[in-house]
C-alpha cells in the first residue's frame, strides 16, 4: 500500500509550506486539494454563477459538475490545474476565488467528485496531501495525520505579509482577518466533512512559531513514524 501523509488545518496554518517541504524530503507526490476546490469555484465564476447565492444544495453548481473536467499536471514541481484544457493555476488565489472555494466545498456533490480523484491519486503513489478533511474523510487510514493550527490573528498576519510580498497594495490586515474568520466558519460548520482534528492526528499549534521551528518538529515526527 502507498504511504499517505495527511496534513489538515484551517487556512493560513502553514499546511502547504509543510506539505511541500515534506514531499520534497521524502520524494512523495504533493497534492494541494484546496486548489481543486478553488478550480471548481473559478469554473463556476467563469460560467457566470454569482457567489452570493451559493449554498450547500445550490442546483446551479451541481449542474456544472458534469461539464467540469480536471487534469492535474506537475510542471517543474508546480501543481497545475487544467480545467477543460485551460490552465487555471495563475488565477485561483484571488480573494474572490478563496471565498468561492470555501462555499463550493460545502456542497456534498462537489466534494464527492473531488474526493474520488484524491483517493485515486493516493492509491497509486506515496503522497503528502493537504486540505481540511484528508485525515478525517479522504484518507481515514493515512499512515500519518498532522493537524496544524494557529490563532486566527497569527494566520491572518502571515497571510497579510504574504500578500504584501506579492505586491498587493490594497488589502488591509483587518480585511484579511475578517475573510479568514468567515472561511474558518464556513469550513468548520458545514455539515459534510467539516474541518476537524481527529483523535489519531498529531495536533500542532504553531502560534508564534517561526517556519523553521515547525519544520523541525514535523521532521522529527516523520522520522519517528514513517
Ligand atoms: O487550502 P485552501 O485555502 O486552498 O482551500 C480553499 C477552500 O477549499 C477552503 O475554504 C476549504 C476548502 N477545502 C476543503 O473543504 N477541503 C479540502 N480538502 C481542501 C480545501
XYZ file of N, CA and C and ligand atoms in Angstrom:
698
model
N 0.834 -1.207 0.000
C 0.000 0.000 0.000
C 0.869 1.257 0.000
N 0.377 2.316 -0.624
C 1.163 3.550 -0.669
C 1.220 4.202 0.716
N 2.264 5.004 0.913
C 2.371 5.765 2.167
C 1.599 7.067 1.983
N 0.751 7.367 2.961
C -0.086 8.566 2.829
C 0.099 9.467 4.050
N 0.500 10.716 3.793
C 0.621 11.679 4.896
C -0.457 12.745 4.701
N -1.309 12.889 5.709
C -2.408 13.854 5.633
C -2.064 15.064 6.488
N -2.164 16.259 5.891
C -1.937 17.481 6.668
C -3.199 18.346 6.569
N -3.876 18.479 7.680
C -5.108 19.269 7.700
C -4.956 20.468 8.623
N -5.918 21.380 8.507
C -5.922 22.539 9.393
C -6.611 23.699 8.713
N -6.860 24.782 9.459
C -7.534 25.945 8.874
C -6.616 26.708 7.914
N -7.203 27.674 7.195
C -6.431 28.497 6.252
C -5.287 29.207 6.953
N -4.157 29.255 6.281
C -3.045 30.056 6.791
C -2.265 29.418 7.928
N -2.502 28.130 8.196
C -1.788 27.477 9.311
C -0.403 26.993 8.877
N -0.107 27.092 7.579
C 1.214 26.667 7.088
C 1.198 25.278 6.473
N 0.013 24.758 6.166
C -0.080 23.387 5.625
C 0.714 23.206 4.336
N 0.529 24.140 3.383
C 1.167 23.912 2.077
C 2.687 24.019 2.197
N 3.183 24.933 3.018
C 4.641 25.050 3.207
C 5.194 23.734 3.751
N 4.509 23.206 4.766
C 4.977 21.961 5.395
C 4.836 20.776 4.428
N 3.726 20.724 3.718
C 3.486 19.596 2.813
C 4.493 19.593 1.661
N 4.800 20.790 1.143
C 5.776 20.868 0.037
C 7.140 20.419 0.518
N 7.521 20.911 1.706
C 8.831 20.566 2.254
C 8.932 19.050 2.454
N 7.891 18.466 3.053
C 7.930 17.029 3.345
C 7.945 16.186 2.071
N 7.131 16.569 1.095
C 7.058 15.770 -0.125
C 8.416 15.775 -0.829
N 9.093 16.910 -0.771
C 10.418 17.017 -1.386
C 11.416 16.114 -0.661
N 11.419 16.233 0.672
C 12.334 15.426 1.501
C 12.164 13.937 1.237
N 10.885 13.517 1.165
C 10.585 12.088 1.098
C 10.477 11.569 -0.330
N 10.441 12.479 -1.298
C 10.275 12.051 -2.698
C 8.847 11.588 -2.977
N 7.878 12.133 -2.249
C 6.465 11.787 -2.450
C 5.804 12.846 -3.333
N 4.651 12.488 -3.876
C 3.873 13.466 -4.626
C 3.195 14.420 -3.629
N 3.112 15.692 -3.969
C 2.364 16.639 -3.130
C 1.044 16.957 -3.814
N -0.052 16.750 -3.117
C -1.345 17.137 -3.684
C -2.007 18.189 -2.807
N -2.171 19.385 -3.397
C -2.850 20.502 -2.735
C -4.328 20.378 -3.109
N -5.143 19.842 -2.182
C -6.547 19.596 -2.532
C -7.371 20.886 -2.552
N -6.911 21.910 -1.814
C -7.621 23.199 -1.840
C -7.655 23.748 -3.262
N -6.578 23.510 -4.022
C -6.509 24.010 -5.401
C -7.619 23.388 -6.256
N -8.069 22.192 -5.868
C -9.137 21.534 -6.627
C -10.471 22.258 -6.383
N -10.749 22.608 -5.101
C -11.987 23.351 -4.801
C -11.921 24.752 -5.412
N -10.731 25.336 -5.381
C -10.554 26.654 -5.990
C -10.827 26.590 -7.499
N -10.361 25.522 -8.144
C -10.550 25.405 -9.596
C -12.030 25.277 -9.950
N -12.753 24.501 -9.135
C -14.187 24.374 -9.430
C -14.903 25.710 -9.186
N -14.491 26.429 -8.136
C -15.102 27.734 -7.846
C -14.862 28.694 -9.015
N -13.630 28.695 -9.527
C -13.320 29.602 -10.632
C -14.107 29.209 -11.885
N -14.272 27.913 -12.083
C -15.048 27.430 -13.226
C -16.481 27.988 -13.129
N -17.063 27.916 -11.919
C -18.435 28.406 -11.726
C -18.499 29.925 -11.943
N -17.467 30.637 -11.445
C -17.438 32.094 -11.635
C -17.374 32.414 -13.133
N -16.493 31.687 -13.834
C -16.347 31.940 -15.277
C -17.642 31.622 -16.033
N -18.427 30.701 -15.481
C -19.704 30.348 -16.116
C -20.801 31.345 -15.739
N -20.417 32.366 -14.935
C -21.366 33.431 -14.601
C -22.256 33.149 -13.412
N -21.935 32.110 -12.610
C -22.759 31.834 -11.427
C -22.315 32.785 -10.306
N -23.233 33.547 -9.765
C -22.893 34.548 -8.734
C -22.656 33.887 -7.371
N -21.492 34.186 -6.744
C -21.110 33.554 -5.476
C -22.140 33.783 -4.364
N -22.765 34.955 -4.363
C -23.666 35.317 -3.253
C -24.739 34.249 -3.001
N -25.218 33.637 -4.077
C -26.338 32.699 -3.915
C -25.901 31.255 -3.649
N -24.606 31.014 -3.551
C -24.160 29.624 -3.421
C -24.500 29.063 -2.042
N -25.161 27.893 -2.058
C -25.485 27.251 -0.789
C -25.153 25.771 -0.911
N -25.348 25.013 0.192
C -24.945 23.604 0.190
C -25.685 22.765 -0.849
N -26.914 23.210 -1.245
C -27.643 22.424 -2.237
C -27.887 23.219 -3.527
N -26.952 24.155 -3.805
C -27.137 25.031 -4.964
C -27.205 24.243 -6.280
N -28.391 24.182 -6.925
C -28.532 23.384 -8.141
C -27.671 23.897 -9.288
N -27.421 25.226 -9.319
C -26.635 25.756 -10.446
C -25.176 25.308 -10.364
N -24.705 24.999 -9.148
C -23.333 24.494 -9.005
C -23.290 23.004 -9.358
N -24.255 22.272 -8.824
C -24.288 20.828 -9.075
C -24.424 20.567 -10.577
N -25.187 21.427 -11.243
C -25.401 21.284 -12.689
C -24.124 21.456 -13.501
N -23.117 22.088 -12.899
C -21.867 22.319 -13.648
C -20.889 21.155 -13.521
N -21.176 20.241 -12.588
C -20.198 19.179 -12.301
C -19.907 18.281 -13.502
N -20.952 17.970 -14.278
C -20.753 17.037 -15.399
C -19.823 17.597 -16.470
N -19.866 18.921 -16.639
C -19.025 19.504 -17.695
C -17.650 19.929 -17.161
N -17.395 19.684 -15.875
C -16.124 20.099 -15.260
C -15.127 18.946 -15.324
N -14.098 19.136 -16.145
C -13.103 18.065 -16.255
C -11.754 18.596 -15.769
N -11.202 17.923 -14.763
C -9.974 18.420 -14.125
C -8.805 17.490 -14.399
N -7.719 18.101 -14.886
C -6.495 17.341 -15.116
C -5.406 18.018 -14.280
N -4.734 17.239 -13.415
C -3.684 17.830 -12.574
C -2.329 17.427 -13.146
N -1.547 18.441 -13.506
C -0.231 18.151 -14.083
C 0.850 18.802 -13.223
N 2.028 18.192 -13.222
C 3.146 18.765 -12.466
C 4.195 19.263 -13.452
N 4.411 20.576 -13.463
C 5.385 21.159 -14.380
C 6.431 21.865 -13.523
N 7.698 21.442 -13.633
C 8.779 21.986 -12.779
C 8.375 21.986 -11.312
N 7.820 20.868 -10.848
C 7.430 20.714 -9.442
C 6.234 21.563 -9.014
N 5.622 22.260 -9.944
C 4.456 23.081 -9.588
C 3.191 22.360 -10.052
N 2.203 22.298 -9.139
C 0.944 21.624 -9.458
C 0.088 22.545 -10.334
N -0.187 22.101 -11.554
C -1.017 22.905 -12.459
C -2.412 22.334 -12.542
N -3.402 23.230 -12.497
C -4.798 22.817 -12.523
C -5.363 23.121 -13.914
N -5.585 22.061 -14.679
C -6.070 22.241 -16.049
C -7.564 21.895 -16.071
N -8.365 22.898 -16.330
C -9.822 22.687 -16.349
C -10.308 22.766 -17.791
N -10.882 21.673 -18.239
C -11.351 21.581 -19.626
C -10.304 22.145 -20.602
N -9.052 21.783 -20.368
C -7.972 22.179 -21.278
C -7.344 23.532 -20.983
N -7.946 24.314 -20.052
C -7.406 25.651 -19.764
C -6.647 25.641 -18.434
N -5.437 26.213 -18.417
C -4.627 26.229 -17.192
C -5.109 27.348 -16.260
N -5.699 26.962 -15.116
C -6.264 27.934 -14.168
C -5.256 28.365 -13.089
N -4.094 27.730 -13.071
C -3.166 27.858 -11.936
C -2.931 29.302 -11.466
N -2.718 30.203 -12.406
C -2.387 31.581 -12.045
C -3.567 32.395 -11.538
N -4.777 31.849 -11.624
C -5.968 32.662 -11.317
C -6.732 32.209 -10.079
N -6.240 31.163 -9.392
C -7.080 30.577 -8.334
C -6.786 31.096 -6.924
N -5.879 32.093 -6.805
C -5.524 32.559 -5.446
C -6.116 33.919 -5.104
N -7.054 34.422 -5.886
C -7.624 35.742 -5.582
C -8.602 35.623 -4.403
N -8.866 36.749 -3.690
C -9.831 36.696 -2.580
C -11.207 36.193 -3.036
N -11.628 36.567 -4.245
C -12.944 36.120 -4.743
C -12.990 34.597 -4.883
N -11.926 34.025 -5.450
C -11.899 32.566 -5.622
C -11.763 31.874 -4.253
N -11.026 32.497 -3.318
C -10.893 31.904 -1.976
C -12.263 31.768 -1.318
N -13.041 32.829 -1.400
C -14.369 32.794 -0.788
C -15.263 31.788 -1.526
N -15.165 31.803 -2.856
C -15.957 30.864 -3.665
C -15.606 29.427 -3.336
N -14.313 29.150 -3.157
C -13.862 27.773 -2.867
C -14.426 27.317 -1.531
N -14.437 28.232 -0.573
C -14.949 27.886 0.739
C -16.449 27.554 0.638
N -17.150 28.220 -0.291
C -18.584 27.933 -0.462
C -18.825 26.651 -1.258
N -18.113 26.461 -2.371
C -18.368 25.233 -3.167
C -17.974 23.988 -2.382
N -17.005 24.158 -1.467
C -16.537 22.972 -0.748
C -17.566 22.476 0.262
N -18.626 23.259 0.483
C -19.699 22.810 1.387
C -20.755 22.004 0.628
N -20.642 21.946 -0.696
C -21.655 21.237 -1.500
C -21.256 19.752 -1.588
N -22.040 18.843 -0.968
C -21.633 17.428 -0.936
C -21.301 16.844 -2.310
N -22.089 17.164 -3.334
C -21.837 16.572 -4.659
C -20.470 16.999 -5.202
N -20.084 18.227 -4.906
C -18.772 18.721 -5.356
C -17.677 17.944 -4.628
N -17.846 17.793 -3.315
C -16.839 17.073 -2.524
C -16.690 15.634 -3.035
N -17.821 14.983 -3.281
C -17.741 13.572 -3.683
C -16.929 13.419 -4.965
N -17.156 14.332 -5.914
C -16.427 14.225 -7.188
C -14.925 14.441 -6.967
N -14.572 15.453 -6.160
C -13.148 15.762 -5.984
C -12.460 14.730 -5.079
N -13.189 14.228 -4.072
C -12.609 13.221 -3.173
C -12.285 11.941 -3.949
N -13.128 11.604 -4.908
C -12.871 10.401 -5.715
C -11.516 10.529 -6.441
N -11.266 11.705 -6.988
C -9.985 11.935 -7.693
C -8.828 11.853 -6.684
N -9.035 12.463 -5.492
C -7.961 12.477 -4.472
C -7.612 11.046 -4.026
N -8.636 10.236 -3.800
C -8.374 8.862 -3.341
C -7.685 8.049 -4.427
N -8.089 8.291 -5.665
C -7.492 7.536 -6.771
C -5.991 7.874 -6.869
N -5.655 9.152 -6.740
C -4.248 9.574 -6.813
C -3.459 8.929 -5.668
N -4.046 8.953 -4.453
C -3.332 8.425 -3.277
C -3.202 6.911 -3.306
N -4.030 6.245 -4.104
C -3.974 4.781 -4.118
C -2.802 4.274 -4.955
N -2.304 5.109 -5.863
C -1.264 4.577 -6.750
C 0.136 5.123 -6.483
N 0.296 6.051 -5.526
C 1.651 6.519 -5.216
C 1.718 7.079 -3.803
N 2.933 7.243 -3.293
C 3.113 7.831 -1.968
C 2.798 9.327 -2.057
N 1.984 9.807 -1.116
C 1.575 11.211 -1.212
C 1.643 11.950 0.120
N 1.833 13.259 -0.011
C 1.567 14.169 1.094
C 0.410 15.012 0.579
N -0.713 14.950 1.283
C -1.902 15.650 0.802
C -2.318 16.667 1.845
N -2.597 17.900 1.435
C -3.093 18.844 2.440
C -4.499 19.322 2.107
N -5.255 19.628 3.170
C -6.637 20.061 2.976
C -7.318 20.301 4.302
N -8.603 19.927 4.368
C -9.365 20.120 5.602
C -9.872 18.793 6.166
N -10.107 17.844 5.244
C -10.764 16.584 5.625
C -9.943 15.372 5.202
N -8.656 15.543 5.008
C -7.866 14.435 4.463
C -7.796 13.299 5.484
N -7.415 13.631 6.722
C -7.318 12.582 7.747
C -8.680 12.094 8.219
N -9.684 12.963 8.173
C -10.993 12.580 8.729
C -11.885 11.893 7.712
N -11.702 12.166 6.438
C -12.654 11.640 5.453
C -11.998 11.038 4.198
N -11.057 11.771 3.601
C -10.494 11.308 2.318
C -9.630 10.062 2.525
N -8.702 10.142 3.489
C -7.784 9.022 3.736
C -7.821 8.650 5.224
N -8.931 8.044 5.683
C -9.047 7.772 7.124
C -7.985 6.813 7.649
N -7.351 6.030 6.748
C -6.301 5.110 7.187
C -4.903 5.628 6.859
N -4.773 6.939 6.707
C -3.465 7.517 6.336
C -2.381 7.060 7.319
N -1.177 6.926 6.817
C -0.036 6.469 7.611
C 0.257 7.451 8.746
N 0.167 8.735 8.437
C 0.418 9.781 9.438
C -0.540 10.938 9.189
N -1.158 11.414 10.284
C -2.071 12.556 10.161
C -1.547 13.696 11.025
N -1.401 14.853 10.408
C -0.940 16.026 11.161
C -2.033 17.093 11.062
N -2.375 17.682 12.203
C -3.346 18.777 12.202
C -2.618 20.035 12.647
N -2.484 20.985 11.711
C -1.757 22.224 12.011
C -2.737 23.332 12.335
N -2.528 24.023 13.438
C -3.404 25.159 13.714
C -2.586 26.311 14.303
N -3.204 27.463 14.387
C -2.587 28.658 14.973
C -3.723 29.636 15.208
N -3.500 30.648 16.033
C -4.587 31.595 16.298
C -4.974 32.291 14.992
N -6.238 32.716 14.909
C -6.701 33.333 13.660
C -5.933 34.634 13.393
N -5.538 35.337 14.458
C -4.778 36.590 14.273
C -3.398 36.300 13.673
N -2.769 35.240 14.160
C -1.450 34.861 13.651
C -1.536 34.435 12.181
N -2.578 33.649 11.882
C -2.730 33.168 10.497
C -3.024 34.334 9.552
N -3.840 35.292 10.033
C -4.169 36.453 9.195
C -2.921 37.314 8.978
N -2.110 37.442 10.026
C -0.884 38.242 9.889
C 0.055 37.621 8.848
N 0.209 36.280 8.921
C 1.086 35.604 7.952
C 0.557 35.790 6.522
N -0.786 35.612 6.359
C -1.375 35.749 5.027
C -1.230 37.178 4.514
N -1.396 38.165 5.424
C -1.280 39.579 5.065
C 0.152 39.877 4.584
N 1.139 39.363 5.331
C 2.540 39.598 4.955
C 2.859 38.953 3.598
N 2.287 37.756 3.380
C 2.467 37.065 2.101
C 1.913 37.902 0.943
N 0.712 38.461 1.141
C 0.064 39.272 0.101
C 0.908 40.502 -0.212
N 1.451 41.143 0.846
C 2.262 42.340 0.641
C 3.536 41.999 -0.126
N 4.128 40.839 0.210
C 5.349 40.407 -0.501
C 5.065 40.178 -1.981
N 3.819 39.747 -2.267
C 3.445 39.502 -3.669
C 3.057 40.795 -4.382
N 3.112 41.928 -3.657
C 2.850 43.212 -4.306
C 1.430 43.725 -4.133
N 0.622 43.070 -3.292
C -0.754 43.532 -3.059
C -0.714 44.860 -2.302
N -1.293 45.917 -2.895
C -1.253 47.227 -2.229
C -2.600 47.564 -1.600
N -3.623 46.796 -1.910
C -4.984 47.175 -1.499
C -5.448 46.565 -0.179
N -5.182 45.250 0.029
C -5.769 44.585 1.199
C -5.227 45.136 2.506
N -6.118 45.289 3.495
C -5.667 45.695 4.831
C -5.645 44.438 5.713
N -4.929 44.540 6.853
C -4.872 43.406 7.782
C -6.277 43.072 8.268
N -7.089 44.104 8.527
C -8.444 43.874 9.055
C -9.286 43.089 8.047
N -9.113 43.403 6.757
C -9.878 42.676 5.730
C -9.451 41.211 5.677
N -8.131 40.990 5.740
C -7.624 39.616 5.678
C -8.131 38.827 6.886
N -8.135 39.480 8.060
C -8.605 38.822 9.285
C -10.097 38.467 9.171
N -10.898 39.419 8.679
C -12.349 39.179 8.562
C -12.603 38.029 7.582
N -11.856 38.029 6.477
C -12.012 36.989 5.455
C -11.642 35.615 6.026
N -10.588 35.598 6.832
C -10.142 34.324 7.407
C -11.163 33.790 8.412
N -11.763 34.700 9.198
C -12.787 34.272 10.174
C -13.997 33.688 9.445
N -14.352 34.322 8.328
C -15.504 33.845 7.555
C -15.224 32.459 6.983
N -14.018 32.275 6.440
C -13.669 30.970 5.861
C -13.561 29.901 6.950
N -13.024 30.258 8.117
C -12.955 29.302 9.238
C -14.359 28.807 9.566
N -15.273 29.771 9.606
C -16.653 29.446 9.969
C -17.266 28.519 8.907
N -17.097 28.886 7.618
C -17.641 28.042 6.531
C -17.043 26.641 6.584
N -15.727 26.560 6.770
C -15.035 25.263 6.680
C -15.360 24.350 7.862
N -15.555 24.945 9.052
C -15.756 24.066 10.207
C -17.228 23.817 10.535
N -18.122 24.632 9.953
C -19.542 24.453 10.293
C -20.327 23.713 9.225
N -19.718 23.431 8.062
C -20.510 22.759 7.024
C -20.895 21.367 7.515
N -21.990 20.827 6.956
C -22.480 19.563 7.507
C -21.700 18.352 7.001
N -21.167 18.436 5.779
C -20.492 17.263 5.215
C -18.967 17.445 5.268
N -18.279 16.502 5.930
C -16.814 16.517 6.036
C -16.243 17.873 6.452
N -16.678 18.388 7.607
C -16.136 19.678 8.063
C -14.691 19.537 8.552
N -14.076 20.692 8.787
C -12.710 20.697 9.321
C -12.736 20.230 10.776
N -12.088 19.102 11.054
C -11.986 18.626 12.450
C -10.596 18.017 12.648
N -10.165 18.016 13.915
C -8.914 17.330 14.224
C -9.296 15.953 14.759
N -8.900 14.883 14.075
C -9.288 13.540 14.521
C -8.422 13.123 15.719
N -8.900 12.121 16.448
C -8.179 11.688 17.656
C -6.800 11.116 17.355
N -6.672 10.519 16.152
C -5.390 9.891 15.821
C -4.419 10.840 15.114
N -4.769 12.140 15.037
C -3.861 13.092 14.382
C -2.906 13.709 15.399
N -1.720 14.064 14.919
C -0.789 14.814 15.771
C -1.172 16.278 15.624
N -1.592 16.907 16.723
C -2.047 18.299 16.658
C -0.898 19.241 16.997
N -0.646 20.178 16.100
C 0.474 21.100 16.313
C -0.014 22.542 16.265
N 0.102 23.250 17.366
C -0.286 24.667 17.366
C 0.964 25.492 17.078
N 0.951 26.199 15.939
C 2.176 26.905 15.518
C 2.123 28.404 15.841
N 1.176 28.819 16.690
C 1.076 30.246 17.042
C 2.414 30.742 17.593
N 2.925 31.801 16.977
C 4.170 32.402 17.458
C 5.427 31.685 16.977
N 5.269 30.545 16.300
C 6.458 29.809 15.813
C 6.989 30.396 14.508
N 8.286 30.316 14.326
C 8.873 30.609 13.020
C 8.722 29.339 12.184
N 8.697 29.501 10.855
C 8.530 28.343 9.956
C 9.552 27.245 10.271
N 10.802 27.678 10.518
C 11.883 26.700 10.732
C 11.594 25.813 11.943
N 10.988 26.414 12.979
C 10.683 25.621 14.184
C 9.661 24.545 13.848
N 8.617 24.924 13.101
C 7.571 23.956 12.756
C 8.152 22.858 11.857
N 9.000 23.263 10.903
C 9.618 22.262 10.013
C 10.385 21.242 10.845
N 11.168 21.732 11.812
C 11.983 20.816 12.622
C 11.093 19.855 13.408
N 9.992 20.360 13.966
C 9.090 19.492 14.741
C 8.497 18.415 13.828
N 8.041 18.840 12.641
C 7.399 17.875 11.728
C 8.405 16.835 11.233
N 9.625 17.271 10.964
C 10.645 16.307 10.510
C 10.870 15.244 11.573
N 10.874 15.663 12.837
C 11.051 14.692 13.924
C 9.909 13.692 13.984
N 8.694 14.202 13.841
C 7.520 13.308 13.889
C 7.620 12.284 12.757
N 7.971 12.770 11.557
C 8.048 11.867 10.398
C 9.151 10.833 10.607
N 10.292 11.275 11.139
C 11.400 10.337 11.359
C 10.975 9.225 12.322
N 10.149 9.564 13.300
C 9.688 8.554 14.264
C 8.636 7.631 13.686
N 7.779 8.187 12.823
C 6.588 7.437 12.441
C 6.603 6.806 11.056
N 7.454 7.273 10.146
C 7.401 6.759 8.766
C 8.567 5.817 8.494
O -6.464 25.290 1.393
P -7.165 26.364 0.555
O -7.282 27.687 1.226
O -6.562 26.499 -0.803
O -8.653 25.793 0.353
C -9.640 26.505 -0.347
C -11.006 26.167 0.242
O -11.322 24.805 -0.063
C -11.098 26.301 1.758
O -12.035 27.276 2.122
C -11.574 24.976 2.269
C -11.813 24.135 1.079
N -11.162 22.828 1.198
C -11.912 21.796 1.704
O -13.057 21.988 2.081
N -11.380 20.557 1.756
C -10.137 20.330 1.361
N -9.641 19.081 1.429
C -9.334 21.385 0.871
C -9.884 22.647 0.817
